Short mmCIF file of C-alpha atoms and ligand atoms in Angstrom, two decimals:
data_model
loop_
_atom_site.label_atom_id
_atom_site.label_comp_id
_atom_site.label_asym_id
_atom_site.label_seq_id
_atom_site.Cartn_x
_atom_site.Cartn_y
_atom_site.Cartn_z
CA MET E 10 -140.64 -70.72 61.69
CA THR E 11 -143.22 -69.95 64.32
CA PRO E 12 -146.81 -69.05 63.31
CA ASP E 13 -146.63 -66.13 60.91
CA THR E 14 -147.34 -62.74 62.37
CA PRO E 15 -150.18 -60.76 60.79
CA ALA E 16 -147.99 -57.72 61.52
CA ASP E 17 -146.83 -55.65 58.57
CA THR E 18 -144.49 -53.89 60.95
CA PHE E 19 -141.22 -54.67 62.69
CA SER E 20 -141.29 -55.08 66.47
CA PHE E 21 -139.52 -56.80 69.36
CA THR E 22 -141.30 -58.56 72.23
CA LEU E 23 -139.51 -59.59 75.43
CA SER E 24 -141.12 -62.73 76.93
CA ALA E 25 -138.82 -63.36 79.91
CA THR E 26 -135.50 -62.38 81.44
CA ASP E 27 -133.11 -64.27 83.71
CA GLY E 28 -130.46 -61.90 85.04
CA ALA E 29 -129.23 -60.00 81.98
CA ALA E 30 -130.28 -62.85 79.65
CA ARG E 31 -133.49 -62.27 77.64
CA THR E 32 -135.83 -64.36 75.54
CA GLY E 33 -138.56 -63.16 73.19
CA TYR E 34 -139.14 -62.67 69.49
CA VAL E 35 -138.66 -60.18 66.69
CA SER E 36 -141.79 -59.78 64.53
CA THR E 37 -141.37 -59.04 60.82
CA PRO E 38 -143.84 -59.20 57.90
CA ARG E 39 -142.07 -62.43 56.86
CA GLY E 40 -142.41 -64.12 60.22
CA ARG E 41 -141.06 -64.20 63.75
CA ILE E 42 -137.48 -64.68 64.89
CA ARG E 43 -137.26 -66.44 68.27
CA THR E 44 -134.51 -64.92 70.43
CA PRO E 45 -131.81 -65.61 71.43
CA ALA E 46 -131.35 -66.49 67.75
CA PHE E 47 -128.44 -67.86 65.74
CA MET E 48 -128.67 -66.65 62.13
CA PRO E 49 -126.97 -68.93 59.56
CA VAL E 50 -124.83 -67.04 57.06
CA GLY E 51 -125.96 -67.34 53.44
CA THR E 52 -123.02 -65.52 51.88
CA VAL E 53 -123.67 -65.79 48.11
CA ALA E 54 -127.35 -66.61 48.44
CA THR E 55 -126.75 -70.03 49.88
CA VAL E 56 -126.02 -71.46 53.31
CA LYS E 57 -123.03 -73.37 51.97
CA GLY E 58 -123.75 -77.08 51.59
CA LEU E 59 -127.36 -77.05 52.80
CA TYR E 60 -130.80 -76.86 51.18
CA PHE E 61 -132.96 -74.17 52.77
CA ASP E 62 -135.49 -76.78 53.92
CA GLN E 63 -132.70 -78.28 56.03
CA VAL E 64 -131.91 -74.80 57.38
CA ARG E 65 -135.58 -74.34 58.29
CA ALA E 66 -135.90 -77.85 59.76
CA ALA E 67 -132.82 -77.20 61.89
CA GLY E 68 -134.81 -74.41 63.54
CA ALA E 69 -133.47 -71.27 61.85
CA ASP E 70 -136.06 -68.48 61.54
CA ILE E 71 -133.79 -66.05 59.62
CA VAL E 72 -130.71 -66.21 57.39
CA LEU E 73 -128.12 -63.65 56.32
CA GLY E 74 -127.38 -62.44 52.81
CA ASN E 75 -124.13 -60.76 51.88
CA THR E 76 -124.41 -57.28 50.37
CA TYR E 77 -120.73 -57.16 49.36
CA HIS E 78 -120.71 -60.45 47.45
CA LEU E 79 -124.15 -60.01 45.88
CA MET E 80 -123.50 -56.43 44.65
CA LEU E 81 -120.43 -57.75 42.82
CA ARG E 82 -122.09 -60.93 41.55
CA PRO E 83 -124.82 -61.21 40.30
CA GLY E 84 -125.43 -57.47 41.07
CA ALA E 85 -128.11 -55.90 43.27
CA GLU E 86 -130.14 -54.58 40.33
CA ARG E 87 -130.11 -58.05 38.74
CA VAL E 88 -131.34 -59.71 41.97
CA ALA E 89 -134.11 -57.07 42.14
CA LYS E 90 -135.04 -57.73 38.50
CA LEU E 91 -135.32 -61.44 39.41
CA GLY E 92 -137.74 -60.67 42.24
CA GLY E 93 -135.37 -60.03 45.12
CA LEU E 94 -133.26 -62.30 47.32
CA HIS E 95 -136.18 -64.21 48.90
CA THR E 96 -137.44 -65.29 45.46
CA PHE E 97 -133.92 -65.74 44.05
CA MET E 98 -132.81 -68.22 46.70
CA ARG E 99 -136.30 -69.51 47.62
CA TRP E 100 -136.27 -68.61 51.32
CA ASP E 101 -139.55 -67.03 52.45
CA GLY E 102 -138.51 -66.19 56.00
CA PRO E 103 -136.80 -63.01 57.17
CA ILE E 104 -133.40 -62.10 55.69
CA LEU E 105 -130.81 -59.85 57.35
CA THR E 106 -128.06 -58.25 55.30
CA ASP E 107 -124.85 -56.59 56.43
CA SER E 108 -123.94 -53.21 54.93
CA GLY E 109 -120.83 -54.48 53.15
CA GLY E 110 -118.20 -52.21 54.72
CA PHE E 111 -116.76 -54.93 56.90
CA GLN E 112 -116.47 -57.28 53.92
CA VAL E 113 -114.85 -54.57 51.78
CA MET E 114 -112.17 -54.07 54.43
CA SER E 115 -111.55 -57.79 54.79
CA LEU E 116 -111.96 -59.01 51.20
CA SER E 117 -111.33 -56.40 48.54
CA SER E 118 -107.88 -55.50 47.26
CA LEU E 119 -107.55 -51.80 46.58
CA ARG E 120 -109.74 -49.61 48.73
CA LYS E 121 -109.96 -46.03 49.96
CA MET E 122 -112.02 -44.88 52.94
CA SER E 123 -113.32 -41.29 53.00
CA GLU E 124 -116.12 -39.27 54.62
CA GLN E 125 -118.24 -39.99 51.57
CA GLY E 126 -117.84 -43.76 51.77
CA VAL E 127 -115.41 -46.47 50.66
CA THR E 128 -114.20 -47.04 47.10
CA PHE E 129 -112.76 -50.43 46.29
CA ARG E 130 -111.89 -52.83 43.52
CA SER E 131 -113.93 -56.01 43.15
CA HIS E 132 -112.09 -59.22 44.12
CA VAL E 133 -114.18 -60.83 41.36
CA ASP E 134 -113.29 -58.76 38.28
CA GLY E 135 -111.24 -55.79 39.51
CA ALA E 136 -114.00 -53.29 38.65
CA TYR E 137 -114.18 -50.11 40.81
CA HIS E 138 -117.13 -49.66 43.19
CA GLU E 139 -118.19 -46.83 45.47
CA MET E 140 -119.97 -47.83 48.69
CA SER E 141 -121.59 -44.91 50.51
CA PRO E 142 -124.15 -45.16 53.34
CA GLU E 143 -126.81 -44.24 50.78
CA ARG E 144 -125.65 -46.81 48.18
CA SER E 145 -125.35 -49.55 50.82
CA VAL E 146 -128.95 -48.98 51.95
CA GLU E 147 -130.09 -48.83 48.31
CA ILE E 148 -128.41 -52.20 47.62
CA GLN E 149 -129.93 -53.81 50.73
CA GLY E 150 -133.31 -52.46 49.60
CA LEU E 151 -132.85 -53.92 46.10
CA LEU E 152 -132.03 -57.29 47.68
CA GLY E 153 -135.25 -56.92 49.70
CA ALA E 154 -133.66 -57.46 53.12
CA ASP E 155 -136.06 -57.33 56.08
CA ILE E 156 -133.31 -56.23 58.48
CA GLN E 157 -130.57 -53.96 57.13
CA MET E 158 -127.36 -52.55 58.60
CA GLN E 159 -126.01 -49.03 58.55
CA LEU E 160 -122.68 -48.62 56.75
CA ASP E 161 -119.98 -48.51 59.42
CA GLU E 162 -116.21 -48.74 59.84
CA CYS E 163 -114.96 -51.62 61.92
CA VAL E 164 -111.36 -51.35 63.15
CA ARG E 165 -109.32 -54.49 63.83
CA LEU E 166 -108.07 -54.92 67.41
CA PRO E 167 -105.65 -54.02 68.88
CA CYS E 168 -105.78 -50.41 67.68
CA THR E 169 -104.94 -46.99 69.14
CA ASP E 170 -107.61 -45.05 71.03
CA GLU E 171 -107.38 -42.33 68.37
CA GLU E 172 -108.06 -44.88 65.62
CA ALA E 173 -111.02 -46.31 67.53
CA GLU E 174 -112.40 -42.81 68.14
CA ARG E 175 -112.05 -41.73 64.51
CA ALA E 176 -113.82 -44.86 63.20
CA MET E 177 -116.54 -44.62 65.88
CA ARG E 178 -117.34 -41.00 65.04
CA LEU E 179 -117.33 -41.70 61.28
CA SER E 180 -119.71 -44.59 61.93
CA LEU E 181 -122.04 -42.29 63.88
CA ARG E 182 -122.14 -39.81 60.96
CA TRP E 183 -122.80 -42.75 58.62
CA ALA E 184 -125.56 -43.99 60.98
CA GLU E 185 -127.45 -40.69 60.43
CA ARG E 186 -127.01 -40.87 56.66
CA SER E 187 -127.97 -44.58 56.51
CA LYS E 188 -131.11 -44.04 58.59
CA ARG E 189 -132.17 -41.06 56.44
CA ALA E 190 -131.61 -43.03 53.22
CA PHE E 191 -133.60 -45.93 54.68
CA GLU E 192 -136.76 -43.81 55.14
CA THR E 193 -137.81 -44.39 51.49
CA GLN E 194 -138.10 -48.16 52.04
CA PRO E 195 -141.37 -50.12 52.49
CA LYS E 196 -142.91 -50.44 55.97
CA GLY E 197 -142.01 -53.51 57.97
CA ARG E 198 -138.31 -53.40 57.18
CA ALA E 199 -135.80 -52.33 59.84
CA ILE E 200 -132.35 -50.79 59.88
CA PHE E 201 -129.96 -51.31 62.81
CA GLY E 202 -127.38 -48.87 64.13
CA ILE E 203 -123.97 -50.44 64.82
CA VAL E 204 -122.10 -49.64 68.06
CA GLN E 205 -118.37 -49.16 67.55
CA GLY E 206 -115.58 -47.86 69.81
CA GLY E 207 -112.90 -50.56 69.82
CA ALA E 208 -111.99 -51.76 73.31
CA VAL E 209 -112.36 -48.27 74.86
CA PRO E 210 -115.30 -48.24 77.31
CA ALA E 211 -115.87 -44.47 77.10
CA LEU E 212 -116.06 -44.63 73.29
CA ARG E 213 -118.41 -47.61 73.44
CA VAL E 214 -120.76 -45.79 75.82
CA GLU E 215 -120.71 -42.61 73.68
CA SER E 216 -121.48 -44.66 70.55
CA ALA E 217 -124.34 -46.61 72.19
CA ARG E 218 -125.93 -43.47 73.66
CA ALA E 219 -125.70 -41.52 70.41
CA LEU E 220 -127.30 -44.39 68.46
CA ALA E 221 -130.00 -44.84 71.12
CA ASP E 222 -130.85 -41.12 70.69
CA MET E 223 -131.34 -41.76 66.96
CA ASP E 224 -134.06 -44.28 67.88
CA PHE E 225 -133.13 -47.22 65.66
CA PRO E 226 -135.50 -50.25 65.64
CA GLY E 227 -132.55 -52.46 66.62
CA TYR E 228 -128.88 -52.25 67.54
CA SER E 229 -125.83 -54.22 66.47
CA ILE E 230 -122.64 -54.41 68.46
CA GLY E 231 -119.82 -54.29 65.93
CA GLY E 232 -116.07 -54.01 66.15
CA LEU E 233 -115.77 -57.26 68.11
CA ALA E 234 -114.63 -60.79 67.22
CA VAL E 235 -111.84 -59.04 65.35
CA GLY E 236 -108.89 -60.58 67.15
CA GLU E 237 -109.49 -59.63 70.77
CA PRO E 238 -109.57 -62.21 73.59
CA GLN E 239 -113.03 -63.43 74.65
CA GLU E 240 -112.82 -61.58 77.96
CA VAL E 241 -112.33 -58.26 76.13
CA MET E 242 -115.34 -59.02 73.90
CA LEU E 243 -117.48 -59.90 76.94
CA ALA E 244 -116.32 -56.79 78.81
CA MET E 245 -117.38 -54.60 75.89
CA ILE E 246 -120.84 -56.25 75.82
CA GLU E 247 -121.20 -55.56 79.56
CA THR E 248 -120.15 -51.95 78.92
CA VAL E 249 -122.55 -51.37 76.04
CA ALA E 250 -125.72 -53.31 76.99
CA PRO E 251 -126.90 -51.00 79.82
CA HIS E 252 -126.90 -48.06 77.38
CA LEU E 253 -129.07 -49.76 74.76
CA PRO E 254 -132.87 -49.71 75.08
CA THR E 255 -134.13 -52.95 76.67
CA ASN E 256 -137.12 -53.10 74.28
CA LYS E 257 -135.02 -53.26 71.11
CA PRO E 258 -133.07 -56.31 69.82
CA ARG E 259 -129.29 -56.50 70.23
CA TYR E 260 -127.26 -58.25 67.51
CA LEU E 261 -123.61 -59.21 68.19
CA MET E 262 -121.97 -59.34 64.76
CA GLY E 263 -119.79 -62.23 63.65
CA VAL E 264 -120.03 -64.24 66.86
CA GLY E 265 -119.07 -67.02 67.41
CA THR E 266 -118.21 -70.28 69.06
CA PRO E 267 -120.86 -72.10 71.16
CA ASP E 268 -119.10 -70.79 74.29
CA ASP E 269 -119.17 -67.20 72.92
CA LEU E 270 -122.91 -67.54 72.30
CA LEU E 271 -123.78 -68.79 75.81
CA GLU E 272 -121.62 -66.15 77.51
CA SER E 273 -122.98 -63.34 75.31
CA VAL E 274 -126.62 -64.39 75.86
CA ALA E 275 -125.90 -64.19 79.60
CA ARG E 276 -124.90 -60.54 79.07
CA GLY E 277 -128.02 -59.52 77.11
CA ILE E 278 -127.40 -60.38 73.43
CA ASP E 279 -130.42 -61.49 71.37
CA MET E 280 -129.04 -62.26 67.87
CA PHE E 281 -125.84 -63.77 66.45
CA ASP E 282 -124.32 -64.64 63.08
CA CYS E 283 -121.15 -66.54 62.29
CA VAL E 284 -119.65 -68.54 59.44
CA MET E 285 -118.20 -70.93 62.05
CA PRO E 286 -120.76 -73.79 61.74
CA THR E 287 -120.52 -74.08 57.94
CA ARG E 288 -116.85 -73.10 57.56
CA SER E 289 -115.91 -75.65 60.25
CA GLY E 290 -118.12 -78.22 58.52
CA ARG E 291 -115.96 -77.82 55.40
CA HIS E 292 -112.91 -78.44 57.57
CA ALA E 293 -114.26 -81.65 59.15
CA LEU E 294 -114.88 -80.02 62.55
CA ALA E 295 -118.15 -81.02 64.22
CA PHE E 296 -119.69 -79.14 67.17
CA THR E 297 -121.63 -81.51 69.43
CA ARG E 298 -123.01 -81.86 72.96
CA PHE E 299 -119.70 -83.60 73.77
CA GLY E 300 -117.54 -80.78 72.49
CA ARG E 301 -115.65 -80.47 69.21
CA ILE E 302 -114.90 -83.60 67.18
CA ASN E 303 -112.34 -83.40 64.37
CA LEU E 304 -113.39 -86.06 61.92
CA LYS E 305 -110.04 -85.97 60.13
CA ASN E 306 -108.61 -87.77 63.15
CA ALA E 307 -107.79 -91.46 62.50
CA ARG E 308 -109.32 -92.42 65.87
CA HIS E 309 -112.72 -92.28 64.13
CA ALA E 310 -111.78 -94.71 61.34
CA GLU E 311 -113.68 -97.66 62.84
CA ASP E 312 -116.09 -95.92 65.17
CA PRO E 313 -119.61 -97.13 64.28
CA ARG E 314 -121.33 -94.57 66.54
CA PRO E 315 -123.04 -91.49 65.07
CA LEU E 316 -122.04 -88.05 66.31
CA ASP E 317 -125.08 -87.93 68.63
CA GLU E 318 -127.59 -90.80 68.60
CA GLU E 319 -130.10 -88.76 70.65
CA SER E 320 -130.28 -85.91 68.14
CA ASP E 321 -133.28 -85.49 65.84
CA CYS E 322 -130.96 -84.31 63.06
CA PRO E 323 -130.15 -87.11 60.56
CA ALA E 324 -126.60 -85.79 60.10
CA LEU E 325 -125.93 -86.12 63.85
CA ARG E 326 -127.98 -89.33 64.40
CA ASP E 327 -127.76 -91.56 61.34
CA TYR E 328 -124.20 -91.56 60.02
CA SER E 329 -121.30 -93.33 61.70
CA ARG E 330 -118.17 -91.40 62.58
CA ALA E 331 -116.29 -93.98 60.52
CA TYR E 332 -118.33 -93.01 57.44
CA LEU E 333 -117.88 -89.27 58.06
CA HIS E 334 -114.15 -89.84 58.56
CA HIS E 335 -114.05 -91.79 55.29
CA LEU E 336 -115.85 -89.04 53.36
CA VAL E 337 -113.49 -86.42 54.82
CA ARG E 338 -110.40 -88.47 53.93
CA CYS E 339 -111.72 -88.90 50.37
CA GLU E 340 -112.55 -85.17 50.24
CA GLU E 341 -116.09 -86.08 49.18
CA MET E 342 -118.64 -83.19 49.05
CA LEU E 343 -121.05 -85.19 51.20
CA GLY E 344 -118.60 -85.03 54.11
CA ALA E 345 -118.68 -81.23 54.19
CA MET E 346 -122.45 -81.23 53.60
CA LEU E 347 -123.25 -83.64 56.48
CA ILE E 348 -120.93 -81.97 59.00
CA SER E 349 -122.19 -78.48 58.03
CA TRP E 350 -125.77 -79.74 58.47
CA ALA E 351 -124.86 -81.22 61.86
CA ASN E 352 -123.23 -77.94 62.96
CA ILE E 353 -126.11 -75.71 61.84
CA HIS E 354 -128.49 -78.01 63.72
CA TYR E 355 -126.27 -77.99 66.84
CA TYR E 356 -126.14 -74.18 66.90
CA GLN E 357 -129.94 -73.96 66.52
CA GLN E 358 -130.49 -76.54 69.27
CA LEU E 359 -128.05 -74.64 71.53
CA MET E 360 -130.15 -71.46 71.14
CA ALA E 361 -133.46 -73.34 71.54
CA GLY E 362 -132.18 -74.71 74.85
CA ALA E 363 -131.12 -71.22 75.91
CA ARG E 364 -134.57 -69.78 75.13
CA ALA E 365 -136.28 -72.50 77.21
CA ALA E 366 -133.79 -72.15 80.08
CA ILE E 367 -134.25 -68.35 80.27
CA ALA E 368 -138.05 -68.74 80.22
CA ALA E 369 -137.71 -71.23 83.13
CA GLY E 370 -135.32 -69.01 85.08
CA ARG E 371 -132.53 -71.58 85.00
CA TYR E 372 -130.11 -70.15 82.43
CA ALA E 373 -127.06 -70.37 84.73
CA ASP E 374 -127.71 -74.12 85.21
CA TYR E 375 -128.15 -74.56 81.45
CA VAL E 376 -124.76 -72.96 80.78
CA ALA E 377 -123.05 -75.04 83.48
CA GLN E 378 -124.61 -78.31 82.25
CA THR E 379 -123.78 -77.56 78.62
CA LYS E 380 -120.16 -76.79 79.45
CA GLU E 381 -119.93 -79.98 81.53
CA GLY E 382 -121.04 -81.91 78.44
CA TRP E 383 -118.30 -80.29 76.38
CA ALA E 384 -115.69 -80.95 79.08
CA ARG E 385 -116.78 -84.57 79.59
CA GLY E 386 -115.89 -84.85 75.98
CA ASP E 387 -116.50 -87.67 73.65
CA LEU E 388 -116.73 -90.81 75.78
N1 0O1 F 420 -120.99 -54.25 59.51
C1 0O1 F 420 -120.22 -54.93 60.35
N2 0O1 F 420 -120.09 -56.27 60.23
C2 0O1 F 420 -119.24 -56.93 61.11
C3 0O1 F 420 -119.03 -58.32 60.94
C4 0O1 F 420 -119.71 -59.12 59.83
C5 0O1 F 420 -120.85 -59.93 60.41
N3 0O1 F 420 -121.25 -61.04 59.54
C6 0O1 F 420 -121.88 -60.58 58.32
C7 0O1 F 420 -122.27 -61.74 57.44
C8 0O1 F 420 -123.00 -61.25 56.22
C9 0O1 F 420 -122.68 -62.25 55.17
C10 0O1 F 420 -121.33 -62.78 55.49
C11 0O1 F 420 -121.09 -62.55 56.95
C12 0O1 F 420 -118.16 -58.95 61.81
N4 0O1 F 420 -117.71 -60.23 61.84
C13 0O1 F 420 -116.83 -60.28 62.88
N5 0O1 F 420 -116.13 -61.35 63.23
C14 0O1 F 420 -116.17 -62.57 62.43
C15 0O1 F 420 -115.09 -63.44 63.07
C16 0O1 F 420 -114.98 -64.73 62.37
C17 0O1 F 420 -114.30 -64.82 61.15
C18 0O1 F 420 -114.21 -66.05 60.53
C19 0O1 F 420 -114.76 -67.19 61.12
C20 0O1 F 420 -115.45 -67.07 62.34
C21 0O1 F 420 -115.56 -65.84 62.96
N6 0O1 F 420 -116.73 -59.12 63.52
C22 0O1 F 420 -117.53 -58.26 62.87
C23 0O1 F 420 -117.75 -56.90 63.05
C24 0O1 F 420 -118.60 -56.23 62.16
C25 0O1 F 420 -118.80 -54.80 62.25
O1 0O1 F 420 -118.24 -54.12 63.14
N7 0O1 F 420 -119.61 -54.21 61.34
#
């Protein structure tokens, strides 16, 4: 984490731009977030398989908490009673939480969406829960999140234009209610509006403009990375970005692969989150400067080389591929832990390189060189 900001407020500072790419930092009372930023996902109050000092050492300035999981177990009120999420999981940097609607639609069994909110049954114990814009903001406040999300409805793609329009307009009404409910929270915290609209440019523009008029401190682009091809995702970012204020951060939700990150930064995205680095780490898939390496593959069985001897991350530099392959074959916990650590570090290093390249006005070269490294593969 960079030197702590004396600020007790939330703000965004742009340091440099290179085409549509931007670099700068978000200031929060719990410290600065250097952008473009990759935010590791800490679903149930842990970045799976890592200690938080490894997360910090890898270069992460902020982590995500999961409203949906934490409201079900151990419960938002219980986390608040225990001092809030920062104390609970011993992370003193900024925390961003999602509103929970997306997770309800993808994880819970029985659910009903209405104007009021979404009711659903817990996948943990089957209990009924009601999630309204007001309750979602209350839960995020109880967790103590520094950056919170409005409750929204994300439609899977492909979908009909009518479906995309209905969900986008509902999300706009929920944006108003979420923002109003948020006003009771302590200074220094922020709530983001979430742009929806499926793959329909006109709906995307209407959503972005309406949210910009509500003057949110930051904006998320939702409804993407839900099954559409990368070119559709990138086209929607190009459609939306010009209608969002340049002096507010833009967070692309749930994205993505290293290639997704570089291409989205080029189109004006400042913040990302994805389970990819840790989920892939549990499936023996390492992301490196030489591309993806599947450590299940027998070709690694006698390879004494580390994943990347030039890295300053022990997981990338100090362990042979043969050892990682062995751990994976034996289904040892340490295999998933080391590869997750390597992946979190790789994603942070990818964003650090992007920030430096944008500041130096050579982002296009950075992207080309990085992709060449992936294509050259694992010599
Ligand atoms: N509110 C909201 N959240 C969305 C999310 C969740 C973002 N991560 C939240 C964290 C908070 C804690 C947990 C996650 C998304 N995630 C994705 N794609 C993930 C795609 C993916 C799936 C599995 C592996 C890799 C990629 N699209 C998303 C769209 C939205 C959206 O419109 N609204």
